[in-house]
mmCIF file of C-alpha atoms in Angstrom:
data_model
loop_
_atom_site.group_PDB
_atom_site.id
_atom_site.type_symbol
_atom_site.label_atom_id
_atom_site.label_comp_id
_atom_site.label_asym_id
_atom_site.label_seq_id
_atom_site.Cartn_x
_atom_site.Cartn_y
_atom_site.Cartn_z
ATOM 1 C CA MET A 1 4.978 42.051 -6.695
ATOM 2 C CA ASP A 2 4.373 38.437 -5.645
ATOM 3 C CA SER A 3 4.239 36.153 -8.705
ATOM 4 C CA VAL A 4 2.229 33.590 -6.743
ATOM 5 C CA GLY A 5 -0.646 36.116 -6.697
ATOM 6 C CA LEU A 6 -1.020 36.331 -10.477
ATOM 7 C CA ASP A 7 -4.379 35.123 -11.750
ATOM 8 C CA VAL A 8 -3.994 33.046 -14.920
ATOM 9 C CA ASN A 9 -7.447 33.994 -16.201
ATOM 10 C CA ARG A 10 -6.514 37.679 -16.032
ATOM 11 C CA LEU A 11 -3.330 36.941 -17.945
ATOM 12 C CA ARG A 12 -5.500 35.324 -20.613
ATOM 13 C CA VAL A 13 -7.711 38.427 -20.729
ATOM 14 C CA LEU A 14 -4.609 40.469 -21.525
ATOM 15 C CA GLY A 15 -3.668 37.919 -24.195
ATOM 16 C CA ALA A 16 -7.079 38.307 -25.811
ATOM 17 C CA ILE A 17 -6.694 42.120 -25.813
ATOM 18 C CA ALA A 18 -3.291 41.790 -27.500
ATOM 19 C CA ARG A 19 -4.694 39.352 -30.054
ATOM 20 C CA ARG A 20 -7.732 41.493 -30.952
ATOM 21 C CA GLY A 21 -6.103 44.887 -30.483
ATOM 22 C CA SER A 22 -8.873 46.237 -28.265
ATOM 23 C CA MET A 23 -10.770 45.558 -25.067
ATOM 24 C CA THR A 24 -14.035 45.470 -27.039
ATOM 25 C CA GLY A 25 -12.705 42.730 -29.282
ATOM 26 C CA ALA A 26 -11.417 40.770 -26.274
ATOM 27 C CA ALA A 27 -14.845 41.121 -24.615
ATOM 28 C CA ALA A 28 -16.503 39.635 -27.704
ATOM 29 C CA ASP A 29 -14.051 36.696 -27.826
ATOM 30 C CA LEU A 30 -14.356 35.915 -24.130
ATOM 31 C CA GLN A 31 -18.078 36.647 -23.874
ATOM 32 C CA TYR A 32 -17.451 39.312 -21.198
ATOM 33 C CA THR A 33 -18.877 42.799 -21.054
ATOM 34 C CA PRO A 34 -16.381 45.607 -21.854
ATOM 35 C CA SER A 35 -16.671 46.843 -18.268
ATOM 36 C CA ALA A 36 -15.772 43.352 -16.972
ATOM 37 C CA ILE A 37 -12.694 43.348 -19.219
ATOM 38 C CA SER A 38 -11.652 46.758 -17.859
ATOM 39 C CA GLN A 39 -12.109 45.494 -14.304
ATOM 40 C CA GLN A 40 -9.968 42.416 -14.981
ATOM 41 C CA VAL A 41 -7.195 44.586 -16.426
ATOM 42 C CA ARG A 42 -7.243 46.892 -13.384
ATOM 43 C CA ARG A 43 -6.961 43.907 -11.051
ATOM 44 C CA LEU A 44 -4.112 42.464 -13.108
ATOM 45 C CA GLU A 45 -2.251 45.776 -12.929
ATOM 46 C CA ALA A 46 -2.729 45.760 -9.155
ATOM 47 C CA GLU A 47 -1.254 42.244 -8.994
ATOM 48 C CA VAL A 48 1.643 43.127 -11.286
ATOM 49 C CA GLY A 49 2.256 46.442 -9.543
ATOM 50 C CA GLN A 50 2.559 48.418 -12.805
ATOM 51 C CA PRO A 51 0.497 49.250 -15.916
ATOM 52 C CA VAL A 52 0.068 46.560 -18.574
ATOM 53 C CA LEU A 53 -1.831 48.740 -21.055
ATOM 54 C CA GLU A 54 -1.497 52.265 -22.318
ATOM 55 C CA ARG A 55 -4.906 53.708 -23.200
ATOM 56 C CA HIS A 56 -5.251 56.243 -25.993
ATOM 57 C CA THR A 57 -7.979 57.592 -28.256
ATOM 58 C CA ARG A 58 -7.514 54.865 -30.855
ATOM 59 C CA GLY A 59 -7.545 51.977 -28.386
ATOM 60 C CA VAL A 60 -4.894 50.399 -26.201
ATOM 61 C CA ARG A 61 -1.247 49.412 -26.475
ATOM 62 C CA LEU A 62 0.759 46.966 -24.370
ATOM 63 C CA THR A 63 3.376 48.316 -22.030
ATOM 64 C CA ASP A 64 6.714 46.561 -21.571
ATOM 65 C CA ALA A 65 5.152 44.638 -18.676
ATOM 66 C CA GLY A 66 2.144 43.753 -20.816
ATOM 67 C CA ARG A 67 4.369 42.498 -23.645
ATOM 68 C CA ALA A 68 6.344 40.365 -21.187
ATOM 69 C CA ILE A 69 3.126 38.780 -19.913
ATOM 70 C CA VAL A 70 1.836 38.033 -23.412
ATOM 71 C CA ARG A 71 5.228 36.601 -24.426
ATOM 72 C CA HIS A 72 5.114 34.101 -21.554
ATOM 73 C CA LEU A 73 1.392 33.370 -21.764
ATOM 74 C CA ALA A 74 1.645 30.646 -24.436
ATOM 75 C CA SER A 75 4.245 28.814 -22.369
ATOM 76 C CA ILE A 76 2.088 29.126 -19.247
ATOM 77 C CA ASP A 77 -0.943 27.739 -21.070
ATOM 78 C CA ASN A 78 1.113 24.837 -22.462
ATOM 79 C CA GLN A 79 2.430 24.002 -18.987
ATOM 80 C CA LEU A 80 -1.049 24.140 -17.487
ATOM 81 C CA ALA A 81 -2.387 21.889 -20.251
ATOM 82 C CA ALA A 82 0.439 19.424 -19.605
ATOM 83 C CA LEU A 83 -0.291 19.559 -15.879
ATOM 84 C CA GLN A 84 -3.997 18.903 -16.433
ATOM 85 C CA SER A 85 -3.176 15.975 -18.703
ATOM 86 C CA GLU A 86 -0.851 14.477 -16.090
ATOM 87 C CA LEU A 87 -3.454 14.990 -13.347
ATOM 88 C CA ASP A 88 -6.044 13.275 -15.535
ATOM 89 C CA ASP A 89 -3.644 10.364 -16.070
ATOM 90 C CA ILE A 90 -3.039 10.044 -12.321
ATOM 91 C CA ALA A 91 -6.758 10.190 -11.564
ATOM 92 C CA GLY A 92 -7.404 7.615 -14.285
ATOM 93 C CA LEU A 93 -4.523 5.389 -13.055
ATOM 94 C CA ARG A 94 -2.653 5.825 -16.336
ATOM 95 C CA ALA A 95 0.252 7.370 -14.408
ATOM 96 C CA GLY A 96 1.379 8.029 -10.857
ATOM 97 C CA SER A 97 3.324 6.009 -8.330
ATOM 98 C CA LEU A 98 2.793 3.858 -5.251
ATOM 99 C CA ARG A 99 5.246 2.678 -2.585
ATOM 100 C CA LEU A 100 4.047 -0.419 -0.760
ATOM 101 C CA GLY A 101 5.606 -2.141 2.239
ATOM 102 C CA THR A 102 5.386 -5.879 2.851
ATOM 103 C CA PHE A 103 6.989 -8.731 4.796
ATOM 104 C CA PRO A 104 8.590 -11.965 3.532
ATOM 105 C CA THR A 105 5.842 -14.561 4.001
ATOM 106 C CA VAL A 106 3.228 -12.420 2.278
ATOM 107 C CA ALA A 107 5.732 -11.287 -0.360
ATOM 108 C CA ALA A 108 6.236 -14.976 -1.242
ATOM 109 C CA SER A 109 2.535 -15.893 -1.281
ATOM 110 C CA LEU A 110 -0.231 -13.295 -1.663
ATOM 111 C CA LEU A 111 1.658 -10.302 -2.967
ATOM 112 C CA PRO A 112 2.794 -11.689 -6.358
ATOM 113 C CA VAL A 113 -0.859 -12.308 -7.226
ATOM 114 C CA ALA A 114 -1.805 -8.781 -6.137
ATOM 115 C CA VAL A 115 1.101 -7.121 -7.951
ATOM 116 C CA ASN A 116 0.376 -9.017 -11.148
ATOM 117 C CA ARG A 117 -3.299 -8.077 -10.991
ATOM 118 C CA PHE A 118 -2.474 -4.426 -10.246
ATOM 119 C CA HIS A 119 0.018 -4.235 -13.124
ATOM 120 C CA GLN A 120 -2.477 -5.765 -15.537
ATOM 121 C CA GLY A 121 -5.121 -3.223 -14.586
ATOM 122 C CA HIS A 122 -2.849 -0.190 -14.221
ATOM 123 C CA PRO A 123 0.389 -0.657 -16.200
ATOM 124 C CA GLY A 124 1.174 3.069 -16.164
ATOM 125 C CA VAL A 125 1.494 3.290 -12.364
ATOM 126 C CA ASP A 126 5.053 3.023 -11.050
ATOM 127 C CA LEU A 127 4.811 0.477 -8.211
ATOM 128 C CA LYS A 128 7.703 0.024 -5.776
ATOM 129 C CA VAL A 129 7.644 -2.648 -3.035
ATOM 130 C CA VAL A 130 9.801 -2.695 0.116
ATOM 131 C CA SER A 131 10.094 -5.873 2.207
ATOM 132 C CA ALA A 132 11.116 -5.606 5.858
ATOM 133 C CA ARG A 133 10.395 -6.697 9.429
ATOM 134 C CA LEU A 134 7.422 -5.329 11.358
ATOM 135 C CA GLU A 135 9.300 -2.565 13.208
ATOM 136 C CA GLN A 136 10.919 -1.321 9.990
ATOM 137 C CA LEU A 137 7.617 -1.329 8.150
ATOM 138 C CA MET A 138 6.019 0.814 10.838
ATOM 139 C CA GLU A 139 8.954 3.224 10.635
ATOM 140 C CA HIS A 140 8.705 3.351 6.822
ATOM 141 C CA LEU A 141 5.020 4.230 7.135
ATOM 142 C CA GLU A 142 5.505 6.876 9.822
ATOM 143 C CA ARG A 143 8.357 8.501 7.873
ATOM 144 C CA ARG A 144 6.313 8.440 4.631
ATOM 145 C CA ARG A 145 8.797 6.137 2.898
ATOM 146 C CA VAL A 146 5.774 4.067 1.886
ATOM 147 C CA GLU A 147 2.176 5.170 1.418
ATOM 148 C CA MET A 148 0.746 1.897 2.676
ATOM 149 C CA THR A 149 2.086 -1.356 4.065
ATOM 150 C CA LEU A 150 1.092 -4.915 4.820
ATOM 151 C CA LEU A 151 1.480 -5.884 8.472
ATOM 152 C CA TRP A 152 0.531 -8.766 10.776
ATOM 153 C CA ASP A 153 -0.297 -9.266 14.427
ATOM 154 C CA TYR A 154 -1.403 -11.983 16.868
ATOM 155 C CA PRO A 155 -4.173 -11.863 19.508
ATOM 156 C CA TRP A 156 -1.675 -11.386 22.344
ATOM 157 C CA SER A 157 0.210 -8.607 20.574
ATOM 158 C CA ARG A 158 -2.206 -6.388 18.668
ATOM 159 C CA ILE A 159 -1.025 -3.373 16.698
ATOM 160 C CA GLU A 160 -2.688 -0.383 18.304
ATOM 161 C CA VAL A 161 -1.319 2.866 16.909
ATOM 162 C CA PRO A 162 -3.830 5.753 16.937
ATOM 163 C CA GLU A 163 -2.301 7.365 13.845
ATOM 164 C CA VAL A 164 -2.552 4.189 11.749
ATOM 165 C CA GLU A 165 -5.689 2.874 10.043
ATOM 166 C CA LEU A 166 -5.826 -0.931 9.713
ATOM 167 C CA ILE A 167 -7.833 -3.046 7.270
ATOM 168 C CA GLU A 168 -7.949 -6.785 7.983
ATOM 169 C CA LEU A 169 -7.407 -8.758 4.779
ATOM 170 C CA LEU A 170 -7.555 -12.297 6.198
ATOM 171 C CA GLN A 171 -6.590 -14.485 9.128
ATOM 172 C CA ASP A 172 -3.624 -16.793 8.665
ATOM 173 C CA PRO A 173 -3.697 -19.931 10.868
ATOM 174 C CA THR A 174 -0.623 -21.506 12.452
ATOM 175 C CA GLU A 175 -0.060 -25.098 11.317
ATOM 176 C CA VAL A 176 2.281 -27.964 12.186
ATOM 177 C CA VAL A 177 4.908 -29.176 9.728
ATOM 178 C CA VAL A 178 6.116 -32.774 10.111
ATOM 179 C CA SER A 179 8.211 -35.058 7.918
ATOM 180 C CA ALA A 180 6.387 -37.229 5.413
ATOM 181 C CA THR A 181 7.497 -40.290 7.418
ATOM 182 C CA HIS A 182 6.391 -38.959 10.806
ATOM 183 C CA HIS A 183 3.931 -41.200 12.664
ATOM 184 C CA LEU A 184 1.333 -38.365 12.624
ATOM 185 C CA ALA A 185 1.777 -37.587 8.916
ATOM 186 C CA GLY A 186 -1.424 -39.363 7.928
ATOM 187 C CA ARG A 187 -3.548 -37.190 10.193
ATOM 188 C CA GLY A 188 -5.264 -34.070 8.961
ATOM 189 C CA GLU A 189 -5.449 -32.509 12.399
ATOM 190 C CA VAL A 190 -3.479 -32.823 15.611
ATOM 191 C CA ARG A 191 -3.711 -31.388 19.093
ATOM 192 C CA MET A 192 -0.786 -29.438 20.463
ATOM 193 C CA ALA A 193 -0.644 -31.630 23.583
ATOM 194 C CA GLU A 194 0.113 -34.633 21.367
ATOM 195 C CA LEU A 195 3.381 -32.938 20.398
ATOM 196 C CA ALA A 196 4.634 -32.364 23.933
ATOM 197 C CA HIS A 197 7.459 -34.903 23.590
ATOM 198 C CA GLU A 198 8.574 -33.802 20.125
ATOM 199 C CA SER A 199 11.737 -31.878 19.368
ATOM 200 C CA TRP A 200 11.078 -28.575 17.634
ATOM 201 C CA VAL A 201 12.530 -26.694 14.708
ATOM 202 C CA THR A 202 11.847 -22.989 15.007
ATOM 203 C CA ARG A 203 13.132 -19.655 13.699
ATOM 204 C CA GLY A 204 16.099 -17.980 15.350
ATOM 205 C CA GLY A 205 16.834 -14.350 16.057
ATOM 206 C CA ALA A 206 13.764 -13.720 18.244
ATOM 207 C CA HIS A 207 11.527 -14.444 15.267
ATOM 208 C CA PRO A 208 7.761 -14.151 15.958
ATOM 209 C CA VAL A 209 7.130 -17.840 15.261
ATOM 210 C CA ALA A 210 9.349 -18.696 18.257
ATOM 211 C CA GLU A 211 6.957 -16.650 20.386
ATOM 212 C CA VAL A 212 4.014 -18.465 18.783
ATOM 213 C CA LEU A 213 5.603 -21.810 19.705
ATOM 214 C CA SER A 214 6.168 -20.763 23.329
ATOM 215 C CA TRP A 215 2.637 -19.342 23.671
ATOM 216 C CA THR A 216 0.937 -22.351 22.055
ATOM 217 C CA ALA A 217 2.990 -24.926 23.990
ATOM 218 C CA LEU A 218 2.324 -23.126 27.273
ATOM 219 C CA ARG A 219 -1.427 -23.286 26.652
ATOM 220 C CA ALA A 220 -1.060 -27.013 25.965
ATOM 221 C CA GLY A 221 0.824 -27.491 29.231
ATOM 222 C CA PHE A 222 4.429 -28.083 28.189
ATOM 223 C CA GLU A 223 7.683 -26.312 27.435
ATOM 224 C CA PRO A 224 9.032 -27.084 23.949
ATOM 225 C CA THR A 225 12.472 -28.618 23.384
ATOM 226 C CA VAL A 226 14.134 -26.738 20.535
ATOM 227 C CA ALA A 227 16.495 -28.826 18.402
ATOM 228 C CA PHE A 228 17.265 -26.291 15.665
ATOM 229 C CA GLU A 229 16.864 -22.554 15.001
ATOM 230 C CA ALA A 230 16.486 -21.869 11.298
ATOM 231 C CA ASN A 231 17.186 -18.682 9.379
ATOM 232 C CA ASP A 232 14.109 -19.040 7.161
ATOM 233 C CA TYR A 233 11.123 -21.300 6.622
ATOM 234 C CA GLN A 234 12.728 -23.252 3.774
ATOM 235 C CA GLU A 235 15.625 -24.169 6.061
ATOM 236 C CA ALA A 236 13.119 -25.121 8.768
ATOM 237 C CA GLN A 237 11.287 -27.399 6.320
ATOM 238 C CA ALA A 238 14.559 -29.084 5.363
ATOM 239 C CA MET A 239 15.367 -29.885 8.993
ATOM 240 C CA VAL A 240 11.837 -31.180 9.558
ATOM 241 C CA ALA A 241 12.130 -33.342 6.451
ATOM 242 C CA VAL A 242 15.172 -35.200 7.848
ATOM 243 C CA GLY A 243 13.441 -35.792 11.172
ATOM 244 C CA LEU A 244 15.283 -33.302 13.353
ATOM 245 C CA GLY A 245 11.978 -32.106 14.764
ATOM 246 C CA VAL A 246 8.542 -30.707 13.950
ATOM 247 C CA ALA A 247 7.754 -27.039 13.371
ATOM 248 C CA LEU A 248 5.040 -24.436 13.560
ATOM 249 C CA ALA A 249 4.500 -22.030 10.697
ATOM 250 C CA PRO A 250 1.777 -19.672 9.494
ATOM 251 C CA ARG A 251 0.015 -21.184 6.503
ATOM 252 C CA LEU A 252 1.100 -18.400 4.159
ATOM 253 C CA ALA A 253 4.739 -19.235 4.965
ATOM 254 C CA LEU A 254 4.170 -22.687 3.447
ATOM 255 C CA ALA A 255 3.339 -21.543 -0.066
ATOM 256 C CA ASN A 256 6.423 -23.412 -1.323
ATOM 257 C CA LEU A 257 6.015 -26.736 0.459
ATOM 258 C CA ARG A 258 8.571 -29.506 0.099
ATOM 259 C CA ASP A 259 7.443 -32.938 -1.108
ATOM 260 C CA ASP A 260 9.022 -34.668 1.906
ATOM 261 C CA VAL A 261 7.029 -32.796 4.573
ATOM 262 C CA THR A 262 3.323 -32.573 5.326
ATOM 263 C CA VAL A 263 1.132 -30.025 7.087
ATOM 264 C CA LEU A 264 -1.257 -30.755 9.962
ATOM 265 C CA SER A 265 -3.968 -28.463 11.245
ATOM 266 C CA LEU A 266 -4.178 -27.456 14.894
ATOM 267 C CA GLY A 267 -7.909 -26.945 14.509
ATOM 268 C CA ASP A 268 -9.401 -24.436 16.897
ATOM 269 C CA GLU A 269 -6.165 -24.387 18.918
ATOM 270 C CA ALA A 270 -4.329 -22.719 16.063
ATOM 271 C CA PRO A 271 -3.177 -19.153 16.758
ATOM 272 C CA ARG A 272 -4.244 -16.971 13.875
ATOM 273 C CA ARG A 273 -2.388 -13.889 12.821
ATOM 274 C CA ARG A 274 -4.227 -11.063 11.141
ATOM 275 C CA ILE A 275 -2.863 -9.963 7.781
ATOM 276 C CA LEU A 276 -3.431 -6.215 7.701
ATOM 277 C CA LEU A 277 -3.183 -3.315 5.295
ATOM 278 C CA ALA A 278 -2.059 -0.161 7.073
ATOM 279 C CA ALA A 279 -2.030 3.509 6.109
ATOM 280 C CA LEU A 280 -1.706 6.731 8.063
ATOM 281 C CA LYS A 281 -4.957 8.327 9.163
ATOM 282 C CA GLY A 282 -5.858 11.867 8.173
ATOM 283 C CA ARG A 283 -4.590 11.782 4.592
ATOM 284 C CA SER A 284 -6.603 11.282 1.441
ATOM 285 C CA PRO A 285 -5.564 8.150 -0.463
ATOM 286 C CA THR A 286 -4.456 8.579 -4.052
ATOM 287 C CA PRO A 287 -6.267 6.740 -6.855
ATOM 288 C CA ALA A 288 -3.367 4.268 -6.969
ATOM 289 C CA GLU A 289 -3.659 3.590 -3.230
ATOM 290 C CA ARG A 290 -7.406 3.033 -3.487
ATOM 291 C CA ALA A 291 -6.923 0.657 -6.408
ATOM 292 C CA MET A 292 -4.214 -1.361 -4.650
ATOM 293 C CA ALA A 293 -6.277 -1.554 -1.457
ATOM 294 C CA GLN A 294 -9.150 -3.059 -3.438
ATOM 295 C CA VAL A 295 -6.848 -5.540 -5.167
ATOM 296 C CA LEU A 296 -5.427 -6.619 -1.806
ATOM 297 C CA ARG A 297 -8.923 -6.987 -0.336
ATOM 298 C CA ASP A 298 -9.917 -9.214 -3.251
ATOM 299 C CA VAL A 299 -6.759 -11.327 -3.070
ATOM 300 C CA GLY A 300 -7.101 -11.619 0.704
ATOM 301 C CA ALA A 301 -10.720 -12.782 0.415
ATOM 302 C CA GLU A 302 -9.724 -15.362 -2.196
ATOM 303 C CA ALA A 303 -6.877 -16.633 -0.013
ATOM 304 C CA ALA A 304 -9.177 -16.878 3.010
ATOM 305 C CA ALA A 305 -11.639 -18.927 0.950
ATOM 306 C CA ASP A 306 -8.817 -21.203 -0.233
ATOM 307 C CA LEU A 307 -7.626 -21.738 3.350
ATOM 308 C CA GLY A 308 -11.146 -22.657 4.394
ATOM 309 C CA SER A 309 -11.568 -25.067 1.486
ATOM 310 C CA ALA A 310 -8.215 -26.708 2.184
ATOM 311 C CA ARG A 311 -9.103 -27.268 5.820
ATOM 312 C CA ALA A 312 -12.528 -28.675 4.926
ATOM 313 C CA ALA A 313 -10.963 -31.074 2.432
ATOM 314 C CA ARG A 314 -8.318 -32.147 4.933
ATOM 315 C CA ASP A 315 -10.870 -32.634 7.714
ATOM 316 C CA GLY A 316 -13.148 -34.606 5.435
ATOM 317 C CA GLY A 317 -10.424 -36.945 4.274
ATOM 318 C CA SER A 318 -8.622 -37.644 7.524
ATOM 319 C CA ALA A 319 -9.197 -39.645 10.618
ATOM 320 C CA THR A 320 -10.744 -37.872 13.575
ATOM 321 C CA PRO A 321 -8.141 -37.080 16.275
ATOM 322 C CA PRO A 322 -8.525 -39.136 19.425
ATOM 323 C CA SER A 323 -10.436 -37.585 22.340
#
């Protein structure tokens, strides 16, 4: 006998027979015909592999197997009710879990807003966030260590993985960071070629922004002179502030901007990285995943609008760059 093959509804039919003392009484309770009750009992006995009722002239009596089933039936019903309640909570986002991957610049800018909004709307969902570099995030997703992850890419290095579905949340422009006393600090926008003779502060350890600097400088016709390789963007800002050089950074990396530096737009020359939400194709998202995806879409749209407004304000209040 394979316990996986037991039909819970047939177990309940047997419970009704035990409770009423007859198949006729069980049929009345369950709104079945007596013949349907008999058929359900025969099928249950086939599943169990032994009789569950002894039939006699005065009615029926449970066998040892039948008594064992009835003894466990209340516990089975309680467990199924608990399961249904938990499933309802998960579907209604009153319970469940979500593992989300992210990377440092988004974790320090957009993600706190999204997490706060998600927690306010769905406090019962257990949310765990993992921050890592791009390669690790892809591995976490492929190995199912996270259900979804935030990623980024640039035009010259697009993420193209057939198994991964990507949703673009916003585009994050590269901007120039200079000291507050730099001779270009009063400008809202600058051309990359104007920075050809500057020293540069960039990120070390083959960080993507070093590639952005090389790519952008090459398009402007020069090779950058690197004066300092920083471990993070705050360290880069500090070196810019004391005049060691100027730096490139994605706008979202400048959420915590020092008072002694200023940000200049590169205008249409600015490389823009896509901020993406990624999940594996071919799997149905949970209610928690769908809810978080919507929150991230909303936060991304708001951030994109803020970036556009900031640029418009800066362009409107600054001198036009020379031709």
